[in-house]
Coordinates of C-alpha atoms in Angstrom, one line a residue:
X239 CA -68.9 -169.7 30.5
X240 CA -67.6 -167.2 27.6
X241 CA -70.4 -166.6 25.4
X242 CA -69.7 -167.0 21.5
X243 CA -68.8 -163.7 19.6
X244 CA -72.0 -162.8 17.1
X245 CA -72.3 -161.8 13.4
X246 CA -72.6 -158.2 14.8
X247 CA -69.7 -158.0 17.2
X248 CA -67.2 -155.5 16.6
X249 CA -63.2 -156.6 15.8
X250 CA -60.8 -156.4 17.7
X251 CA -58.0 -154.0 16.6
X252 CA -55.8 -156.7 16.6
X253 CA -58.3 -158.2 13.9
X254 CA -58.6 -155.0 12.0
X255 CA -54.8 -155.0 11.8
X256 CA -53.9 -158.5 10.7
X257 CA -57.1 -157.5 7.9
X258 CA -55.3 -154.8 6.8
X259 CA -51.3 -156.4 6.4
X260 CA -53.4 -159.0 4.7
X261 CA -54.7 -156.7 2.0
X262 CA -51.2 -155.2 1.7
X263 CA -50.0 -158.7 1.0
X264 CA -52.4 -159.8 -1.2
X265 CA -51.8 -157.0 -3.2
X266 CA -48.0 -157.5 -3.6
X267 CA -48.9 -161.4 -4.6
X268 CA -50.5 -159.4 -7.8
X269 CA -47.3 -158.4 -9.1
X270 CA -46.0 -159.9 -12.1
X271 CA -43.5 -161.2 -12.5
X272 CA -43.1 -162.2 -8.5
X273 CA -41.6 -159.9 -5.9
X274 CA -38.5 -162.3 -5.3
X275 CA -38.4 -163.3 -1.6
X276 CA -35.6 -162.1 0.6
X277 CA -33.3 -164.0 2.8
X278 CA -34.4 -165.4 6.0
X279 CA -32.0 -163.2 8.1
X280 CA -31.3 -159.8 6.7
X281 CA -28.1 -157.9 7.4
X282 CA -28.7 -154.3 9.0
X283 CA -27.6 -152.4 5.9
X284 CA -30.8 -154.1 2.7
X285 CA -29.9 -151.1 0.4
X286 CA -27.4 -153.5 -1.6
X287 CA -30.0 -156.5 -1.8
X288 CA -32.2 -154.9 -4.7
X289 CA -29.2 -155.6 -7.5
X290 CA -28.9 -159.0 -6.1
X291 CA -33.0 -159.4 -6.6
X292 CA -34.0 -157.9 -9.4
X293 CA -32.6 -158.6 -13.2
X294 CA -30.1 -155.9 -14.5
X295 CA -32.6 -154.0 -16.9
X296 CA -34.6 -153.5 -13.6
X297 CA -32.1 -152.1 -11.4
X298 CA -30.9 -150.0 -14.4
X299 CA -34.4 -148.1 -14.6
X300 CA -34.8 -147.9 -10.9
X301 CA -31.5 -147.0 -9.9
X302 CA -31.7 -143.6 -13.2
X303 CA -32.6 -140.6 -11.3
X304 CA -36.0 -138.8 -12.2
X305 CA -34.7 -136.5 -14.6
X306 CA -33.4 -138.9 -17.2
X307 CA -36.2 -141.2 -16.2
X308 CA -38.4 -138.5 -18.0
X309 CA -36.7 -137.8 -21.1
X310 CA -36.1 -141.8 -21.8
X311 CA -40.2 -141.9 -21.4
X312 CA -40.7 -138.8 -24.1
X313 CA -38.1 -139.9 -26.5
X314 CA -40.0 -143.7 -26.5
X315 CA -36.6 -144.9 -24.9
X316 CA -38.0 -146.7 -22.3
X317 CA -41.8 -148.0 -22.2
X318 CA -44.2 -147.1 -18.8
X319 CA -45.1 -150.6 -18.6
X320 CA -41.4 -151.7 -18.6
X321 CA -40.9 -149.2 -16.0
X322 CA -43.7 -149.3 -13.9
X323 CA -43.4 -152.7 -13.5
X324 CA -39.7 -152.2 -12.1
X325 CA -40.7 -150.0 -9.9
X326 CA -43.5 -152.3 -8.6
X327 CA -41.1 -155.1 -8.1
X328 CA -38.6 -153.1 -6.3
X329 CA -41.3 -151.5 -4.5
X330 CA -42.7 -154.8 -2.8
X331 CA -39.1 -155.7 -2.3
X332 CA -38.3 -152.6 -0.2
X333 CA -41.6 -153.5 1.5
X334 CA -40.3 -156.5 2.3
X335 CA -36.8 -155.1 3.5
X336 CA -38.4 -152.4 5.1
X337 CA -42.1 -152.7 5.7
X338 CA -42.9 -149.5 4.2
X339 CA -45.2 -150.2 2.0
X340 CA -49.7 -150.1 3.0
X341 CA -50.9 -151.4 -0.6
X342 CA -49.6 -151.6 -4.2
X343 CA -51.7 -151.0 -7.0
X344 CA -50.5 -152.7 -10.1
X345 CA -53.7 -153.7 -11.7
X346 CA -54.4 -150.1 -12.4
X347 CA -51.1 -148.9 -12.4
X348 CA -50.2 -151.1 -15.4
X349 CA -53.1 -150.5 -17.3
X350 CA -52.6 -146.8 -17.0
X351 CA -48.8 -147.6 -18.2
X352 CA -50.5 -148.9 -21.2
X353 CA -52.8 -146.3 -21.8
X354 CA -49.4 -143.8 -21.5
X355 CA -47.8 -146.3 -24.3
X356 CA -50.3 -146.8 -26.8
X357 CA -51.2 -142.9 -26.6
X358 CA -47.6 -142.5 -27.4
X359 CA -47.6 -145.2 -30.3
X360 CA -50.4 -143.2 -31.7
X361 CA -48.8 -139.5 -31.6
X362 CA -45.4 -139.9 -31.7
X363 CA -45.4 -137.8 -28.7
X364 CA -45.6 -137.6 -24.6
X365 CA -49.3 -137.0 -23.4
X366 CA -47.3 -134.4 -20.7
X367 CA -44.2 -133.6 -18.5
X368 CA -44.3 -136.8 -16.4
X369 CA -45.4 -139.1 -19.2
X370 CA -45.3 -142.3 -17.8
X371 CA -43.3 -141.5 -14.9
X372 CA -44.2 -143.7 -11.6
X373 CA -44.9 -141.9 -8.3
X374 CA -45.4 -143.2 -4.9
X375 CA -47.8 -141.4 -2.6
X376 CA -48.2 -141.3 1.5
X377 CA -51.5 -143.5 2.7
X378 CA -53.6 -140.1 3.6
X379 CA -53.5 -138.5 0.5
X380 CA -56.7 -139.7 -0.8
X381 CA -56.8 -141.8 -3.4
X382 CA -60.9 -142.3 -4.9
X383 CA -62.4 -145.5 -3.6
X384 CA -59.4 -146.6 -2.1
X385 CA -59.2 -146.7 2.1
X386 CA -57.7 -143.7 3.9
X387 CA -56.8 -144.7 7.5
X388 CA -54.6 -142.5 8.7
X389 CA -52.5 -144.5 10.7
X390 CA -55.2 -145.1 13.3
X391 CA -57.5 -148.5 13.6
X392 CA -60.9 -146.8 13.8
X393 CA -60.1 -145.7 11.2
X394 CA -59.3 -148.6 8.5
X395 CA -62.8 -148.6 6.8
X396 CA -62.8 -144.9 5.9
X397 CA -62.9 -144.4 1.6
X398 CA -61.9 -141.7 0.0
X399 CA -65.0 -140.1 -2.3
X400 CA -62.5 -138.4 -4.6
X401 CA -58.7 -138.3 -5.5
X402 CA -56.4 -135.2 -3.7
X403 CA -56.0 -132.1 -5.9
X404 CA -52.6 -132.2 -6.6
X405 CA -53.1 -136.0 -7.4
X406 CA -55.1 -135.0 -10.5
X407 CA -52.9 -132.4 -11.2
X408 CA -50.0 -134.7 -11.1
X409 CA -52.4 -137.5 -13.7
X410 CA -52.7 -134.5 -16.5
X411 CA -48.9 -134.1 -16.5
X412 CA -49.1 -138.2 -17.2
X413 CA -47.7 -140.1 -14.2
X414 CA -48.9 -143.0 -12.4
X415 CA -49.4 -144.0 -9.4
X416 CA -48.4 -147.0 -8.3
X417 CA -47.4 -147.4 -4.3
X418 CA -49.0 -146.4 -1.4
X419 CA -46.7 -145.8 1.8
X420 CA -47.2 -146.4 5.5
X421 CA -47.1 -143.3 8.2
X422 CA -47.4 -143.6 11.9
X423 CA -50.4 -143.1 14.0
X424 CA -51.7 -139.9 14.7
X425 CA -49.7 -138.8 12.1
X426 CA -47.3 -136.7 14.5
X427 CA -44.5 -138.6 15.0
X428 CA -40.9 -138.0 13.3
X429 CA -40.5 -142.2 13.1
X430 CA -43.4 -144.3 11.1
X431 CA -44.9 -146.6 13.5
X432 CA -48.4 -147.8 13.4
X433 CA -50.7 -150.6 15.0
X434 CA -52.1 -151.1 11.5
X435 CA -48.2 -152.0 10.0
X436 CA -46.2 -151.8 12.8
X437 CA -42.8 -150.2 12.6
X438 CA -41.4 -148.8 8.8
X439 CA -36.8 -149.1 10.0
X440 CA -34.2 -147.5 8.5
X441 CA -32.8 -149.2 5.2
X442 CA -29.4 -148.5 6.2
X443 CA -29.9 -149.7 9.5
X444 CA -32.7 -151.9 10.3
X445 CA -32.1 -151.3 14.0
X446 CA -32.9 -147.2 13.5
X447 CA -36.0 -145.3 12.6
X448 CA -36.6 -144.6 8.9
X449 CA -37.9 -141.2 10.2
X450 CA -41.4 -139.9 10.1
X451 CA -44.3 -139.0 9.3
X452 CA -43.9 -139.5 5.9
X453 CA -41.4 -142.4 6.8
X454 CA -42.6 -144.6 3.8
X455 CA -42.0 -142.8 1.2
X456 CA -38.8 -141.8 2.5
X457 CA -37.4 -145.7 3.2
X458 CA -39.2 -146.5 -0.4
X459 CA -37.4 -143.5 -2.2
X460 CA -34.0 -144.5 0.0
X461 CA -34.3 -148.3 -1.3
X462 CA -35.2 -146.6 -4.8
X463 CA -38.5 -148.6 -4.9
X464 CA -39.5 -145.4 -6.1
X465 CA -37.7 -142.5 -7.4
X466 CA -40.3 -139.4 -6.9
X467 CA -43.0 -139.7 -3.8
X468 CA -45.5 -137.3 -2.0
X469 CA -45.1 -136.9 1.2
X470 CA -46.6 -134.2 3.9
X471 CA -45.2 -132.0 6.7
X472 CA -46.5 -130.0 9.6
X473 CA -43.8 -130.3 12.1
X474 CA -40.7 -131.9 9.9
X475 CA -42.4 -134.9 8.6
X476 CA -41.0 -134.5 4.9
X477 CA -37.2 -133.6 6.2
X478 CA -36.8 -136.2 9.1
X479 CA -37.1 -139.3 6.8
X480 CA -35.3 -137.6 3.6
X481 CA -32.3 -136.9 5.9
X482 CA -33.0 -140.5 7.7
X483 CA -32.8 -142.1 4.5
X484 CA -30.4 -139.9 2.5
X485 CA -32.7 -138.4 -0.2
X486 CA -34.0 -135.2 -1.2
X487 CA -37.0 -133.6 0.4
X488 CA -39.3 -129.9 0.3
X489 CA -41.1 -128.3 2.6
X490 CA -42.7 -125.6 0.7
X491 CA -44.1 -122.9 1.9
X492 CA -47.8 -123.2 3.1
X493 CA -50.2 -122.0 0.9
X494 CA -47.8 -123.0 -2.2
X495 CA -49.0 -126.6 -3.0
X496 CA -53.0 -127.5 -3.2
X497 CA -53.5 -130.1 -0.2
X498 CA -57.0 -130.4 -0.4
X499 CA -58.1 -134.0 -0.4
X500 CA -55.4 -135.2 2.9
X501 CA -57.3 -136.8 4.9
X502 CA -56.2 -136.2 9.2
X503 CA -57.4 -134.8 12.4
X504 CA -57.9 -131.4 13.1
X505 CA -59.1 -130.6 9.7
X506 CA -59.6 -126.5 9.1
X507 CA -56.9 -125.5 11.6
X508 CA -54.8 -122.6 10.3
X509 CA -52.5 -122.3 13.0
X510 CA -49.9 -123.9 11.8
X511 CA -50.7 -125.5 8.5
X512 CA -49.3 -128.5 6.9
X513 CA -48.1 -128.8 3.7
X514 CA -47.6 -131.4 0.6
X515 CA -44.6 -131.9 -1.0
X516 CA -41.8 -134.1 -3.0
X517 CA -39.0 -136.6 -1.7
X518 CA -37.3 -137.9 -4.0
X519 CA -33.7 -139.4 -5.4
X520 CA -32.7 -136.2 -6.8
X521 CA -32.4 -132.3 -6.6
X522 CA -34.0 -131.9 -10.4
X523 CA -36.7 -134.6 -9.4
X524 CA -37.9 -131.9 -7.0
X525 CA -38.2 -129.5 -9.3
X526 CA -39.4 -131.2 -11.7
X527 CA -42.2 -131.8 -9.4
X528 CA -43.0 -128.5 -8.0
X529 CA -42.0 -126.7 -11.6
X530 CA -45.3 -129.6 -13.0
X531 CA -48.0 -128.7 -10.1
X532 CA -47.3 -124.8 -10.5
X533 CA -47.1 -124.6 -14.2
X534 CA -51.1 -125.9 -14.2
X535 CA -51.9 -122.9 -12.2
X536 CA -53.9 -124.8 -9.4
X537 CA -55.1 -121.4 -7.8
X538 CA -57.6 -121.3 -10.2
X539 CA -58.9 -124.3 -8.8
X540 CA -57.7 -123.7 -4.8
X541 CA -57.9 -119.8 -4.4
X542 CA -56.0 -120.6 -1.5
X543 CA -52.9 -121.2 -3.3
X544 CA -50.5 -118.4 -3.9
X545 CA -50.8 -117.2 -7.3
X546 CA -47.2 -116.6 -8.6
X547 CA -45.0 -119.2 -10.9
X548 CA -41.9 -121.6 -9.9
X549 CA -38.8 -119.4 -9.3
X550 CA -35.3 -121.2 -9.8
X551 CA -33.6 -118.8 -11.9
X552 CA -30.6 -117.3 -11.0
X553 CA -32.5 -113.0 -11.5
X554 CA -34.4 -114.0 -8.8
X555 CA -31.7 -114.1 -6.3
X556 CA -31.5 -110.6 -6.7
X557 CA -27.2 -110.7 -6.8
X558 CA -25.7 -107.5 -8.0
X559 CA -22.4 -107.2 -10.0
X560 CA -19.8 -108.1 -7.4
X561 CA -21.9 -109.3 -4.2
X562 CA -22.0 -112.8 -3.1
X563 CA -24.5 -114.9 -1.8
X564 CA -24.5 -115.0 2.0
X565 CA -25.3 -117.9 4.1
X566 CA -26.1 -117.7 7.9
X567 CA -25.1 -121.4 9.5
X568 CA -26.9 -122.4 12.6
X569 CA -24.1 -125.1 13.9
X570 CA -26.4 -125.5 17.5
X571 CA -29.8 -124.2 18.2
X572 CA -28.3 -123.6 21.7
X573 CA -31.3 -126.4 23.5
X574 CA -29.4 -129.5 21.7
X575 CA -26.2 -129.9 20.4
X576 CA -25.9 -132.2 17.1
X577 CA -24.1 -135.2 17.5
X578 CA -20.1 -135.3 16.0
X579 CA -21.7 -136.5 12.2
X580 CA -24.0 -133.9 11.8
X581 CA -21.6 -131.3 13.1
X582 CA -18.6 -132.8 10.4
X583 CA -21.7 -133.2 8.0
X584 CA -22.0 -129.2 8.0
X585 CA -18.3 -128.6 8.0
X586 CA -18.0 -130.1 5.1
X587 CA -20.2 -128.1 3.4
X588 CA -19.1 -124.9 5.0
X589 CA -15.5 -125.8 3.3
X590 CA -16.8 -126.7 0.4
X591 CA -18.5 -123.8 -0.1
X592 CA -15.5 -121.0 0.9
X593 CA -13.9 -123.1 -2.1
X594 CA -16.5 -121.2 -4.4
X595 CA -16.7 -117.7 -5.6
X596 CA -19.8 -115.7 -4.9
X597 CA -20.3 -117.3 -1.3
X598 CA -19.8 -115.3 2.1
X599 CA -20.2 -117.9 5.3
X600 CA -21.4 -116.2 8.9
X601 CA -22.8 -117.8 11.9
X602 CA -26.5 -117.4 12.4
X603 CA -27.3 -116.9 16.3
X604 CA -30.7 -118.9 16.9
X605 CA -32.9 -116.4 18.0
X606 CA -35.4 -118.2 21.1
X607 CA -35.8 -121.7 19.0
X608 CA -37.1 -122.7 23.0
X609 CA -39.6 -119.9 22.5
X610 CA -40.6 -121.5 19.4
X611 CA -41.4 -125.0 20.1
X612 CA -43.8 -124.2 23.2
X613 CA -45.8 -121.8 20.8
X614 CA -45.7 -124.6 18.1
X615 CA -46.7 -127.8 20.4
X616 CA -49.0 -125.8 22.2
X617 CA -50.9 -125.2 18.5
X618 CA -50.6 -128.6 16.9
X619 CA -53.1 -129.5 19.3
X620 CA -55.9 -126.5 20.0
X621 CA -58.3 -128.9 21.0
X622 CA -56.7 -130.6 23.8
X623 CA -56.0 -133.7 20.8
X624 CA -59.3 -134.7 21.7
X625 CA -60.0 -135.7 17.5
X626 CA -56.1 -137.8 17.8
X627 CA -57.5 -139.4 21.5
X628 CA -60.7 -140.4 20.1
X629 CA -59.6 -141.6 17.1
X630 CA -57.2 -144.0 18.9
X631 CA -59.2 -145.4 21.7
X632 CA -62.2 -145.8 20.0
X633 CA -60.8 -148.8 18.9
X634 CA -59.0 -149.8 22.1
X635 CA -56.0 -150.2 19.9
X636 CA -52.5 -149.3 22.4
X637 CA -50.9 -145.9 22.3
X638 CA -47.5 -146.0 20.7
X639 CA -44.7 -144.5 22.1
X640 CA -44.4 -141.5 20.3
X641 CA -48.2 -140.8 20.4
X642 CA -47.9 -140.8 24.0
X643 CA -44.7 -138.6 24.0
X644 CA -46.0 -135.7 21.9
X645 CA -49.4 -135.4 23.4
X646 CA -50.1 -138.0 27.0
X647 CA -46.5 -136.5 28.0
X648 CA -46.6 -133.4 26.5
X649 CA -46.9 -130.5 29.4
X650 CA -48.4 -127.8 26.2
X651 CA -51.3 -130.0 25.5
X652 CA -54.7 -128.3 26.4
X653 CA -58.0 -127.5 24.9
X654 CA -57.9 -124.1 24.8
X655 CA -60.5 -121.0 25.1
X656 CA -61.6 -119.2 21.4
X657 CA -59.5 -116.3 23.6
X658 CA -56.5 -118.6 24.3
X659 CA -56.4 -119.2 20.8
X660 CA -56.7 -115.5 19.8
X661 CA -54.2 -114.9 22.2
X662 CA -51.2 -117.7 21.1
X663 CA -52.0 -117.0 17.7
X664 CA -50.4 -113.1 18.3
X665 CA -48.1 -114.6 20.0
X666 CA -47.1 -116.2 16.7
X667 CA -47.4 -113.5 14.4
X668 CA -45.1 -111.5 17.5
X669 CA -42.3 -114.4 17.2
X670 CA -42.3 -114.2 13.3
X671 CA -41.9 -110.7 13.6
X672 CA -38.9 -110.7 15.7
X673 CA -37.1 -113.4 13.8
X674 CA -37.8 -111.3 10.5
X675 CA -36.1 -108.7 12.3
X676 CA -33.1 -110.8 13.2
X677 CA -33.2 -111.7 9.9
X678 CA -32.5 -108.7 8.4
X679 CA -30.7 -107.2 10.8
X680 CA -28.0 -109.5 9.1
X681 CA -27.7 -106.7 6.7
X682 CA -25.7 -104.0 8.7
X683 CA -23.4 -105.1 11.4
X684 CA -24.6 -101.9 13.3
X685 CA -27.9 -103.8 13.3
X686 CA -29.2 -101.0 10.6
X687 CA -30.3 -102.0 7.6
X688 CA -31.1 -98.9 6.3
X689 CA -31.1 -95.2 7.2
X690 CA -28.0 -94.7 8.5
X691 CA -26.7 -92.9 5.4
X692 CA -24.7 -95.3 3.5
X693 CA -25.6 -98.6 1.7
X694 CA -26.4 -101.7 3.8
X695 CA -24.7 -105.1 3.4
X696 CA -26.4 -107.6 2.2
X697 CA -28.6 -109.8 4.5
X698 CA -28.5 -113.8 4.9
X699 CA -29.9 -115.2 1.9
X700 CA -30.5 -119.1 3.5
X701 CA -29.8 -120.7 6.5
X702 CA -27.9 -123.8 6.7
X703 CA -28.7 -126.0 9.4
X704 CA -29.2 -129.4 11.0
X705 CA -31.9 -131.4 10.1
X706 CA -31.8 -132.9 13.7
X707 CA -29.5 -133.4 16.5
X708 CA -28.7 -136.9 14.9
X709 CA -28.7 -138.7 12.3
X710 CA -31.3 -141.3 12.4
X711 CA -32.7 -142.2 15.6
X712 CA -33.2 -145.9 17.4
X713 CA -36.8 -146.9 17.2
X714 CA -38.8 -144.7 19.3
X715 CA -36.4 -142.1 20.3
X716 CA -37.1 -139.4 18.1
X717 CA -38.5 -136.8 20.4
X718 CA -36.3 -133.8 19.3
X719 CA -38.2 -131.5 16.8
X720 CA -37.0 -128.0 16.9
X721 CA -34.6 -128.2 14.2
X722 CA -37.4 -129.1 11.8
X723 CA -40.4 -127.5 13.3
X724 CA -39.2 -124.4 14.2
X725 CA -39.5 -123.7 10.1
X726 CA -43.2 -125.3 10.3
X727 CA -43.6 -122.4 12.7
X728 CA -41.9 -119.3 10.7
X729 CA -43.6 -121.0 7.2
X730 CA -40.5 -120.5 6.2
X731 CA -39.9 -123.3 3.2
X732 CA -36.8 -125.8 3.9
X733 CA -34.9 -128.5 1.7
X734 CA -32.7 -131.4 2.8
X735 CA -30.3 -132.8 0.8
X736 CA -27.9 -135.8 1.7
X737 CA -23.9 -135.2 2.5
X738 CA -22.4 -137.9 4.3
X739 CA -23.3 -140.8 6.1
X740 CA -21.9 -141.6 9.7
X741 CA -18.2 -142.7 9.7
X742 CA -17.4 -144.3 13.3
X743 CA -13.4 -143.8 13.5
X744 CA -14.0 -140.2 12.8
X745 CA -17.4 -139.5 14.6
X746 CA -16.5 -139.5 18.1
X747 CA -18.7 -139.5 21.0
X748 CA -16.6 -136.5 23.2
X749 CA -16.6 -138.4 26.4
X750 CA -16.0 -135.1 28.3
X751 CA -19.5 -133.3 27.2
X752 CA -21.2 -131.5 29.2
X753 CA -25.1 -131.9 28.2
X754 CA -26.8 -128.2 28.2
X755 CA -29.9 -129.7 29.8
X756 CA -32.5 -132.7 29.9
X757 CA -33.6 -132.4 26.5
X758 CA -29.2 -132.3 25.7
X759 CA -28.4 -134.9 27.9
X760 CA -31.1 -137.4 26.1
X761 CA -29.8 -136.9 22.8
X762 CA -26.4 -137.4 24.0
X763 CA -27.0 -140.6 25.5
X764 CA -28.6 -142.1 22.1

């Protein structure tokens, strides 16, 4: 006979889980006026079911894009309690679309709106550049006294002691926050996908991935339940869901943005280090986010942060009298050819841009991406992923298909020796050498840049590329990441912005294809 479970047995995962969604819905249930329930049987596409929700004044706030947002909140326009609580609503309706949501937080969001408002009643003035302004934020930046899991069950009663750097940064320029968004276990996924919350889909397609690992915030900003969000990114996890979800996203440079106060695994490794940045519903929102957290000089805080301000004027792109901008386009990376949208996507732009003065268009040659990724997946995990392993079966909870894939099925994964280490990190250093080279080898068609007696063209300026080989994947097929981490690797910083969305009568599977290999003939076949 089965003995009775005691006071002191440990839960299941399974128990931890249905804990956790039950905290998540218990705090939607405290949003006033009530998140309107959605229909029983949802089509594919949710992204037109907010207007049909939520009252006019509400879409109208969370449908304005950052930048007017802002100057309505300074000018006393629109209150933060009027639009904070939009942005709850709309929020726990796109968590019900979309499930991309861990917690909301209107009890301190609201009074923190009111707080915003009455210290504008009392000086006729904003208390800073984001006054009032709502922003969602990715579960593992760590919020004080609030849990910090991760996406892993062992995990779920870990509190953070203190809120992220950049998060008080962001409080001093007056925002609130107000959402908390759901990432995928182990973090290292490009979909979101998590025993905790299960799987965050697509808004415009329920049946695809909303991308990952910062998936949540990029389904939330997509569904505009919020219109400025934090996410992260060590191996594309900003990009993938921005161009799964048709928003903006950064990748800044490392080293650019404080992320002290993220919780993860592998905390202290500097071999390829991760980075915090904005997705959001507009270009200016991302500025005005990075232009906010540099202008507060957080290096004097984080000497690890480069000293040196926000740069988006035109002097800086260094264009003499008469040149023109040059763009390198990468249309393959030679391992996996983009499917027929992403390649019109980039045509598009390509044309677009020959329409404009001060643009010259060449084809950038990918210089060893397959070199690339075995350095990178051979460093994401130095120890073997013993902390990620750990961390997972510690609480018997199952592996998820896209944990497995990047490190159970992964042929680079292996603890290596302090002289391994030494050794793959030259390796490294070697790589961004060469592509530095092949960068500015782009100058001179002689491959001189310089001492050949005569003035050298211009180099590339930026690359445009992919941000995959597709557009979003089906849930848990996204195993392709070289055309977002090969820029994790170089540091180089990387922006997607939204074209097009997939147009079936025009985007043609070609029939014919020959896939280039394995890795080819997958993505074909999706």
């Amino acid at each position: 006979m089965a003995s009775a479970p005691t006071a002191l047995s440990k839960p299941t995962w399974q128990e931890i889980a249905k804990q956790a969604q039950e905290a998540r819905d218990a705090s939607l249930k405290l949003v006033e006026p009530a998140i309107p329930d959605v229909p029983s049987e949802l089509p594919l596409d949710v992204t037109k079911l907010p207007k049909h929700l939520l009252s006019t004044e509400e879409v109208a706030i969370t449908q304005t894009p950052t930048e007017e947002l802002v100057v309505s909140l300074a000018s006393g326009r629109l209150t933060s309690v009027a639009v904070v609580t939009a942005f709850l609503r709309r929020a726990g309706l796109a968590q019900k679309l979309v499930n991309c949501v861990t917690e909301l937080l209107p009890e301190k969001a609201l009074a923190r709106a009111k707080y915003l408002d009455d210290f504008y009643a009392r000086h006729k003035k904003p208390i800073g550049p984001l006054h009032g302004l709502p922003i969602s934020v990715k579960e593992h930046v760590e919020m004080k006294g609030l849990g910090v899991n991760v996406g892993f069950v062992s995990w779920w009663d870990h509190k953070a002691e203190d809120d992220a750097y950049i998060l008080k940064i962001l409080c001093g320029a007056g925002c609130v926050f107000y959402a908390r968004t759901t990432e995928p276990q182990t973090l290292m996924q490009l979909e979101t996908s998590s025993n905790l919350y299960g799987v965050t889909v697509n808004p415009f397609n329920s049946n695809l991935s909303c991308g990952g690992s910062s998936g949540g915030e990029g389904a939330l900003v997509g569904l505009r339940g919020s219109c400025l969000g934090i996410g992260t990114d060590i191996g594309g996890s900003i990009r993938s869901p921005s161009a799964s979800c048709g928003v903006y996203g950064l990748r800044p440079t490392s080293y650019r943005l404080p992320i002290v106060g993220s919780a993860a695994t592998m905390l202290g490794q500097e071999h390829i280090v991760p980075v915090i940045g904005p997705i959001s519903t507009s270009l200016e929102g991302v500025k005005l986010f990075m232009k906010t957290i540099i202008a507060a000089r957080p290096w004097l805080v984080d000497p690890s942060i480069l000293p040196f301000p926000w740069r988006d004027q035109d002097s800086h792109l260094g264009v003499s009298k008469g040149e023109k901008l040059k763009i390198g386009v990468i249309w393959s990376d030679d391992i996996v050819t983009p499917h027929p949208p992403v390649r019109r996507a980039l045509r598009e732009v390509v044309s677009k841009l020959r329409e404009v003065e001060g643009f010259e268009i060449v084809d950038w040659k990918p210089y060893k991406h397959d070199e690339a990724w075995e350095i990178s997946s051979r460093l994401y995990f130095c120890d073997g992923a013993k902390e990620q392993v750990d961390a997972i079966d510690s609480s018997g909870e199952p592996w998820r298909p896209l944990s497995n894939f990047i490190i159970k099925e992964n042929p680079n994964v292996k603890r290596l020796s302090i002289e391994e280490l030494w050794d793959l990190t030259l390796k490294r250093e070697e790589y961004r050498a060469a592509y530095a080279k092949v960068w500015n080898d782009t100058g001179d068609t002689d491959g001189n840049s310089s001492g050949n007696g005569r003035k050298a063209a211009r180099p590339v300026d930026v690359i445009l590329c992919p941000a995959g080989p597709g557009t979003a994947t089906p849930l848990d097929h996204a195993k392709y990441w070289c055309y977002l981490s090969q820029w994790n690797l170089l540091d180089y910083p990387a922006l997607i912005f939204p074209v097009s969305k997939v147009d079936p009568r025009v985007d043609v599977v070609d029939q014919q294809y020959k896939p280039l290999n394995e890795k080819d003939k997958f993505n074909h076949q999706l």
